[in-house]
Coordinates of C-alpha atoms in Angstrom, one line a residue:
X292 CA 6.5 18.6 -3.6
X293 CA 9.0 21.6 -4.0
X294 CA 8.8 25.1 -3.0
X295 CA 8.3 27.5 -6.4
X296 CA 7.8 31.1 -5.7
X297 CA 5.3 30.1 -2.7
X298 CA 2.9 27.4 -4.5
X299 CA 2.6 24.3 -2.9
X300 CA 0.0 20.9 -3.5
X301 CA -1.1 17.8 -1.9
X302 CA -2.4 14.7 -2.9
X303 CA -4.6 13.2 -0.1
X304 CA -3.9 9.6 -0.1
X305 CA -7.3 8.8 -1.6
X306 CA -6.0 10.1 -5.1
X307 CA -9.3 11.8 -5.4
X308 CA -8.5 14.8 -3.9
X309 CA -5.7 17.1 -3.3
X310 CA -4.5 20.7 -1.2
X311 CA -3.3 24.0 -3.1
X312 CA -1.6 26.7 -0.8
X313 CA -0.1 29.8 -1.6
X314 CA 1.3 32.6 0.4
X315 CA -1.1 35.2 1.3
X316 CA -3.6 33.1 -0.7
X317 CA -6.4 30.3 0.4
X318 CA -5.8 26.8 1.4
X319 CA -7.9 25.2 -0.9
X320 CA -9.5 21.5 -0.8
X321 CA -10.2 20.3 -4.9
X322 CA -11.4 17.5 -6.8
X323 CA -8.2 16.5 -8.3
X324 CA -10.0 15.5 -11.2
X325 CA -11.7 18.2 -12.4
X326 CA -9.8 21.4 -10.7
X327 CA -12.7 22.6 -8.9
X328 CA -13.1 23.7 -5.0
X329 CA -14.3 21.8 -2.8
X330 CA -13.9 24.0 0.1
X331 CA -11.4 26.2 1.2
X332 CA -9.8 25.3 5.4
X333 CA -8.4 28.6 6.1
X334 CA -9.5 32.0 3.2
X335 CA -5.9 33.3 3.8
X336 CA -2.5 32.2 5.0
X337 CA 0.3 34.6 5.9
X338 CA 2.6 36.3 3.8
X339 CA 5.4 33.6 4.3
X340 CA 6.9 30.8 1.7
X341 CA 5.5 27.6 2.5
X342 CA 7.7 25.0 3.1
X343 CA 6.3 21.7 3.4
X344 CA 2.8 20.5 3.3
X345 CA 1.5 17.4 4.9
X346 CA -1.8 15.1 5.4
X347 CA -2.8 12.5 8.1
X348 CA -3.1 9.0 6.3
X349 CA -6.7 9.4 6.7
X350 CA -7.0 13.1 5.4
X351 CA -8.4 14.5 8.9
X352 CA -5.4 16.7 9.4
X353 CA -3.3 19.0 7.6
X354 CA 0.2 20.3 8.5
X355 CA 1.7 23.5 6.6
X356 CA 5.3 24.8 7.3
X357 CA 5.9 28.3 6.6
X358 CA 9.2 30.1 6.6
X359 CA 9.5 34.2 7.3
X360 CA 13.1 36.4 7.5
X361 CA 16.1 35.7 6.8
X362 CA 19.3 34.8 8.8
X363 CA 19.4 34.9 11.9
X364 CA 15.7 36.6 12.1
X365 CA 14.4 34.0 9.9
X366 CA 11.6 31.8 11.6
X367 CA 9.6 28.4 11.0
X368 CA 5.9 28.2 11.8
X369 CA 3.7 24.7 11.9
X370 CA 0.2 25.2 11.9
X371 CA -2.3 22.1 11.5
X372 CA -5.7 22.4 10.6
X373 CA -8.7 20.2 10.9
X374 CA -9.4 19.7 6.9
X375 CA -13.6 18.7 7.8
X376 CA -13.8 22.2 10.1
X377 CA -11.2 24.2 9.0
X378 CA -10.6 24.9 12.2
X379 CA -6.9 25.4 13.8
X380 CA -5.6 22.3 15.8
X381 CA -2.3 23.0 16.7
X382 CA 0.2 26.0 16.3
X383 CA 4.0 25.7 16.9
X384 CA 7.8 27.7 15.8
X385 CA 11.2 26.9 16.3
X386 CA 13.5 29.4 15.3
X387 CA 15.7 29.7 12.3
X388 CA 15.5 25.6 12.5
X389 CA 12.5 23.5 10.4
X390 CA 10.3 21.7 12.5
X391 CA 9.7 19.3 9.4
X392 CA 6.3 18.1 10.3
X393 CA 5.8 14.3 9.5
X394 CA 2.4 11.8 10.3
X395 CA 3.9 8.8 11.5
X396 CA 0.8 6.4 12.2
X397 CA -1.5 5.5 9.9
X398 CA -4.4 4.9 13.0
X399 CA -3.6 7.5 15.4
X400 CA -3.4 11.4 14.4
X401 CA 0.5 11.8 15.6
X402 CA 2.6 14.4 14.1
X403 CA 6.4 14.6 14.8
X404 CA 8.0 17.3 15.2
X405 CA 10.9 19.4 16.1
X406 CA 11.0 22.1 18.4
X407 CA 13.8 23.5 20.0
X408 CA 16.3 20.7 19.5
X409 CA 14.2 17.6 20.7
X410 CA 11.7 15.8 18.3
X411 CA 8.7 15.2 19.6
X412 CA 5.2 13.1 18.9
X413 CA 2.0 15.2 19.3
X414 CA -1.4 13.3 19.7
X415 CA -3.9 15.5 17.8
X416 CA -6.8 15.0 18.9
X417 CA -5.2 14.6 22.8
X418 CA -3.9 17.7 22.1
X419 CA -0.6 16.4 23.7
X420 CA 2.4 14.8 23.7
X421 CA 2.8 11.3 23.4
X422 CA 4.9 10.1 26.4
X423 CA 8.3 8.3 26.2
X424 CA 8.4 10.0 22.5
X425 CA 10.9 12.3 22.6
X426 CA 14.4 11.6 21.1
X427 CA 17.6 15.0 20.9
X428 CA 17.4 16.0 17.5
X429 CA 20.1 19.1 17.1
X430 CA 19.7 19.6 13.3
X431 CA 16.9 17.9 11.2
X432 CA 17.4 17.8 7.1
X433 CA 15.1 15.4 6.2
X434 CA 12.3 12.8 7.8
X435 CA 10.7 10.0 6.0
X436 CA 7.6 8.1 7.9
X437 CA 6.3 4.5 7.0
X438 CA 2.8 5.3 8.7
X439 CA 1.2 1.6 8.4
X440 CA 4.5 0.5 10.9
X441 CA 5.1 3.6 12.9
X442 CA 8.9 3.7 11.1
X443 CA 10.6 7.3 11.1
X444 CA 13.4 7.9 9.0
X445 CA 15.4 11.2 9.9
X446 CA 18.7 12.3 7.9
X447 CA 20.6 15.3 10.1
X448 CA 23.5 16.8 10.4
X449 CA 25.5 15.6 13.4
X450 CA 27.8 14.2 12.7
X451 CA 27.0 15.2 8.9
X452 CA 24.9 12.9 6.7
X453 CA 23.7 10.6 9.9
X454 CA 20.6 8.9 8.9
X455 CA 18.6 6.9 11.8
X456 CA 15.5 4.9 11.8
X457 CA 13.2 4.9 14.8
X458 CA 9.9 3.3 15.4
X459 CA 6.8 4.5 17.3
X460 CA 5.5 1.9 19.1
X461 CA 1.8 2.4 19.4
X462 CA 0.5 -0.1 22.6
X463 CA 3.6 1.2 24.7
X464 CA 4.5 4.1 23.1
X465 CA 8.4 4.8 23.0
X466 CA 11.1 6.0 20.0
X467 CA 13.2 3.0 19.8
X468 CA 16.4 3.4 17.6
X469 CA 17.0 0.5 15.2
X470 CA 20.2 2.0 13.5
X471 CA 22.1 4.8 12.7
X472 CA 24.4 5.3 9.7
X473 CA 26.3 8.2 7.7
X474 CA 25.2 9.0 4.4
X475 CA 24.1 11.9 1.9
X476 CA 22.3 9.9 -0.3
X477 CA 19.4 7.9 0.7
X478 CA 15.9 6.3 0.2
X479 CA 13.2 4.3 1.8
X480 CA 11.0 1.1 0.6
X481 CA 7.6 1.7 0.1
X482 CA 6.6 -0.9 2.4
X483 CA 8.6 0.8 5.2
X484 CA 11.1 -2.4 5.6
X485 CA 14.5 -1.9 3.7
X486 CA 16.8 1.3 3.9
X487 CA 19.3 2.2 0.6
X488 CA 22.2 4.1 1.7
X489 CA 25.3 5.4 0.0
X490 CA 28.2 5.0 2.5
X491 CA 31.3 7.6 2.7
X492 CA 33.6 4.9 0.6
X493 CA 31.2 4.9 -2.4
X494 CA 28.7 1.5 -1.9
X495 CA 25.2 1.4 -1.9
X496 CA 24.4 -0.2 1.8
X497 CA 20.6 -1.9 1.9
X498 CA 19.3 -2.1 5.6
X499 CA 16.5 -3.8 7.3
X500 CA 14.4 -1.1 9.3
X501 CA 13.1 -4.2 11.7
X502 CA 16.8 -5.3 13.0
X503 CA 19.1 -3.2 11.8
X504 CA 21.0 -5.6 9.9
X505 CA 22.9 -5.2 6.8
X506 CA 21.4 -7.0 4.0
X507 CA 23.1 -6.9 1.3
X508 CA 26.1 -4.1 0.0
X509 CA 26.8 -3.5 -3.9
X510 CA 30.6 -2.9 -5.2
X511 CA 32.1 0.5 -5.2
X512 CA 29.8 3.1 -7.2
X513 CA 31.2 6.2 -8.1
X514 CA 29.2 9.3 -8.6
X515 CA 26.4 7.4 -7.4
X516 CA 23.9 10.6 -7.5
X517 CA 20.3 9.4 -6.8
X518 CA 19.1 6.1 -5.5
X519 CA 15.4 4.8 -5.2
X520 CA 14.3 1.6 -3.9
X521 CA 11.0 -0.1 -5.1
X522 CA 7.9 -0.5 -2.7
X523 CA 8.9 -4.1 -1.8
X524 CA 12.4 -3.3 -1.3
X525 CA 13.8 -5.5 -4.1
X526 CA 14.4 -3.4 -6.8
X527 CA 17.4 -0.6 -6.3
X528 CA 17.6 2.2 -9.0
X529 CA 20.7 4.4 -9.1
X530 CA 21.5 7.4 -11.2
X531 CA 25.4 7.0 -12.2
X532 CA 27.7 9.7 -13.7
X533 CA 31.1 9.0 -14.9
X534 CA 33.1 11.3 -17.4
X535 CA 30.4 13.0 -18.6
X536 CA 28.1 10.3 -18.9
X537 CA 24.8 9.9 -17.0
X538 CA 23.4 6.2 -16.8
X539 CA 20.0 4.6 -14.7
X540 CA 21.1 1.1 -13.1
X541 CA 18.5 -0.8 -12.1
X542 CA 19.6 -3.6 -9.7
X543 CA 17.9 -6.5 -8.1
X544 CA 18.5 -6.3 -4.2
X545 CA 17.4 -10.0 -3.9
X546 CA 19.9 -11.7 -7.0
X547 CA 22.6 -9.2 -5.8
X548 CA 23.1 -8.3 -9.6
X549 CA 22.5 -5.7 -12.2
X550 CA 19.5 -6.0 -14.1
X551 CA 19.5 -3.5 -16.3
X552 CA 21.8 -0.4 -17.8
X553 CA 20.2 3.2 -19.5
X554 CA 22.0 5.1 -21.3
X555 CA 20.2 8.9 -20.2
X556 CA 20.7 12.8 -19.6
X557 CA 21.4 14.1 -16.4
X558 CA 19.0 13.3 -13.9
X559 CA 17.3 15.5 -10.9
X560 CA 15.1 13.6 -9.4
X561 CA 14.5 9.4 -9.2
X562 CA 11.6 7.6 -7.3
X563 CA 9.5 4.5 -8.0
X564 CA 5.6 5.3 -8.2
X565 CA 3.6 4.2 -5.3
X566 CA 2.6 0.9 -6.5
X567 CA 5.7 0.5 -7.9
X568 CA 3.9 0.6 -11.6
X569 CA 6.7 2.6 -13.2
X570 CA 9.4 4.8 -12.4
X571 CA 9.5 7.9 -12.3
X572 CA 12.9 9.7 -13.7
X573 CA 13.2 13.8 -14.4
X574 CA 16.2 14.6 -16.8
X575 CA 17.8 17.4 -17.7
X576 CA 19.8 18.2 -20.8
X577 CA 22.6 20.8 -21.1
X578 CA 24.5 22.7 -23.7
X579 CA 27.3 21.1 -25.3
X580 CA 29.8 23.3 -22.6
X581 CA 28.0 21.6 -19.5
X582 CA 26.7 25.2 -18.4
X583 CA 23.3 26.1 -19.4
X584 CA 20.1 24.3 -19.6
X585 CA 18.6 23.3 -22.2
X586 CA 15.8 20.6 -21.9
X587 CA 14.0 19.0 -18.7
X588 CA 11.4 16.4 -19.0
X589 CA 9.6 14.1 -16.7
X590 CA 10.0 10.3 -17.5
X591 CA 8.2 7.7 -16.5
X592 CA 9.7 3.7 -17.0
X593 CA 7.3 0.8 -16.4
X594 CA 9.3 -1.6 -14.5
X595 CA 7.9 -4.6 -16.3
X596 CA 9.2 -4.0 -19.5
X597 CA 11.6 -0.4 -18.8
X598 CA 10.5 0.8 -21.9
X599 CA 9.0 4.4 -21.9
X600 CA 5.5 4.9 -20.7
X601 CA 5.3 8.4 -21.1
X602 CA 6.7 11.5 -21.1
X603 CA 6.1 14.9 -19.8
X604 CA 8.2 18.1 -21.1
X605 CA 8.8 20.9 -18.8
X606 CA 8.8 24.8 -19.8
X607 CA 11.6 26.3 -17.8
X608 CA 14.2 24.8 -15.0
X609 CA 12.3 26.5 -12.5
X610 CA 8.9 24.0 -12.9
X611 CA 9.1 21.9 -9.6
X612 CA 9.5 18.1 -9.3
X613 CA 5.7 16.5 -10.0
X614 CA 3.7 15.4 -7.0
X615 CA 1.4 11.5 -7.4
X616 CA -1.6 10.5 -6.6
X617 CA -2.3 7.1 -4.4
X618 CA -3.5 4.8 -7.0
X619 CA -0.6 6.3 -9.7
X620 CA -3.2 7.6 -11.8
X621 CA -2.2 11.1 -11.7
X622 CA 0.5 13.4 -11.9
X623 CA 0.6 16.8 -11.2
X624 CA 2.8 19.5 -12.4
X625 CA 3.5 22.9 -11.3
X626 CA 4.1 25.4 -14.3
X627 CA 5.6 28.1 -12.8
X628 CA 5.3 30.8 -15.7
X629 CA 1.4 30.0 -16.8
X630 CA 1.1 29.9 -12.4
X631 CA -0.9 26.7 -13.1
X632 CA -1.3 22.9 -11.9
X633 CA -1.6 20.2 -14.8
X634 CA -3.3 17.5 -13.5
X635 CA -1.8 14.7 -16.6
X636 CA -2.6 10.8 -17.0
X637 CA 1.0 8.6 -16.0
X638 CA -0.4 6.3 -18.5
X639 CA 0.4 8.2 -21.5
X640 CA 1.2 11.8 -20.5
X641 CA -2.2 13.5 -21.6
X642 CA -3.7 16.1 -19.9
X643 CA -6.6 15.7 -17.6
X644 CA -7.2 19.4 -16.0
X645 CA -5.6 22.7 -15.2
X646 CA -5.8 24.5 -12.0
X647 CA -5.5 28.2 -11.3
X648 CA -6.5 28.5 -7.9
X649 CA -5.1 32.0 -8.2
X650 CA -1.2 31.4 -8.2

């Protein structure tokens, strides 16, 4: 999900269904197969650019950050909705600082959030904060949840690039910190067990989110751009520029060796898929002077054979980075100049439905 001229969408995690918003437009529930409404949760939200939008594992509840001002008037607003009444559950604002509202249990409707420099777990449907679940938070960047294990991943920015993993315990609730390292680039396993780091010197550092320890550290990568682990943890793929030359490295965490080298463009954004089917890879191509774009597609690798599965061109550099369904069925794109979602098959690229819920 990316932020383009105020469009947002969600897949639930049933795959069947997803969430369009749009400033001063509906918040809409669809049939992500067909396009059409469902229902719509609230007619109109405010005139603000939506930031993130978010969905309780089970699809009860719905979180939407928006943004208003600029500077030191700007502010962040949460607001989370009930998505079977439509009814407002919760309403919270913190400044010129995100709150970056994250689910972080897969049974329990908790929410974390930040307000005001502390982050915080809010119960739902208690209406209240879990206890002992508060941890000083002074600048948040970035949060990743494992929902199934109550892991939180949380990159801020003191001292810069600090990434730290904390668990949610729920039969004694408590934020336990498991470990805390520096590092811009990063990525979490699918199963919520292994973290991939990329330390100050250069390496790419795996963790284990259970104890902390180090499990294994690659040699010295340089211009080591984009990592991605695979849902197990035991693939590592790494986007690697050096004079002028952009190459995927796909390594295997658990031989400790490189499996496999790619020769490709640049690339803006790397992720495996969320059974770990294929991965999913968006290039870009410039002119011959390095200045101006030229070319921007969506790749997806299967990571049986790493030959191409599909691929999905992009109109403009302004088209977001694609959003997937649960079962990897489904992608969907964001083209900013038609204002329209394409709904396409990962299998081989084709297109399944457009949405035009009024962008």
């Amino acid at each position: 999900q990316r932020l383009i001229k105020g469009m947002k969408f969600h897949f639930l995690s049933s795959g069947k269904e997803l969430i369009t918003a749009r400033r001063r437009g509906a918040l809409t529930l669809r049939d992500a197969r067909t396009g059409k409404k469902i229902r719509e949760i609230t007619p109109r939200l405010p005139d603000e650019r939506i930031t993130r939008l978010t969905s309780s594992g089970d699809g009860r509840f719905l979180a939407l950050e928006s943004h208003s001002g600029y500077g030191e008037a700007s502010v962040y607003h949460v607001t989370v909705w009930s998505t079977e009444t439509g009814k407002i559950i919760h309403q919270a604002e913190n400044g010129a600082q995100p709150l970056v509202p994250t689910f972080v249990h897969a049974h329990e409707a908790w929410l974390a959030l930040r307000e005001k420099n502390l982050l915080h777990i809010l119960d739902l449907e208690a209406k209240k904060r879990v206890k002992n679940c508060s941890i000083y938070l002074p600048s948040a960047l970035k949060m990743l949840a494992h929902p199934q294990s109550g892991l939180l991943a949380i990159a801020h920015g003191a001292p810069i690039g600090t990434v730290q993993i904390w668990r949610a315990w729920n039969n004694a609730p408590r934020m336990e910190e498991l470990t805390g390292r520096q590092a811009r680039v990063w990525s979490l396993s699918g199963d919520g067990r292994r973290l991939a780091l990329r330390t100050k010197e250069g390496a790419v550092q795996i963790l284990s989110t259970e104890t902390g320890e180090e499990i294994w550290t690659t040699p010295v990568l340089n211009r080591c751009y984009r990592l991605a682990l695979s849902q197990d943890g035991t693939a590592l793929a790494l986007s690697i520029s050096t004079q002028g030359k952009s190459e995927l490295q796909i390594w295997s965490v658990e031989k400790k060796s490189k499996l496999k080298v790619i020769p490709v463009p640049g690339i803006d954004d790397l992720r495996y898929s969320s059974t770990g089917e294929f991965l999913s890879c968006v290039f870009h191509s410039d002119d011959e002077e390095g200045e101006e774009l030229i070319e921007r597609e969506l790749v997806l690798f299967s990571t049986r054979t790493w030959k191409r599965q599909c691929s999905i061109p992009y109109l403009n550099e302004n088209d977001p980075l694609p959003c997937f369904s649960a079962d990897d069925k489904m992608s969907g794109v964001v083209r900013d100049r038609e204002k329209l979602v394409e709904i396409r098959s990962t299998q081989d690229g084709s297109l399944r439905s457009k949405l035009n819920p009024g962008f």
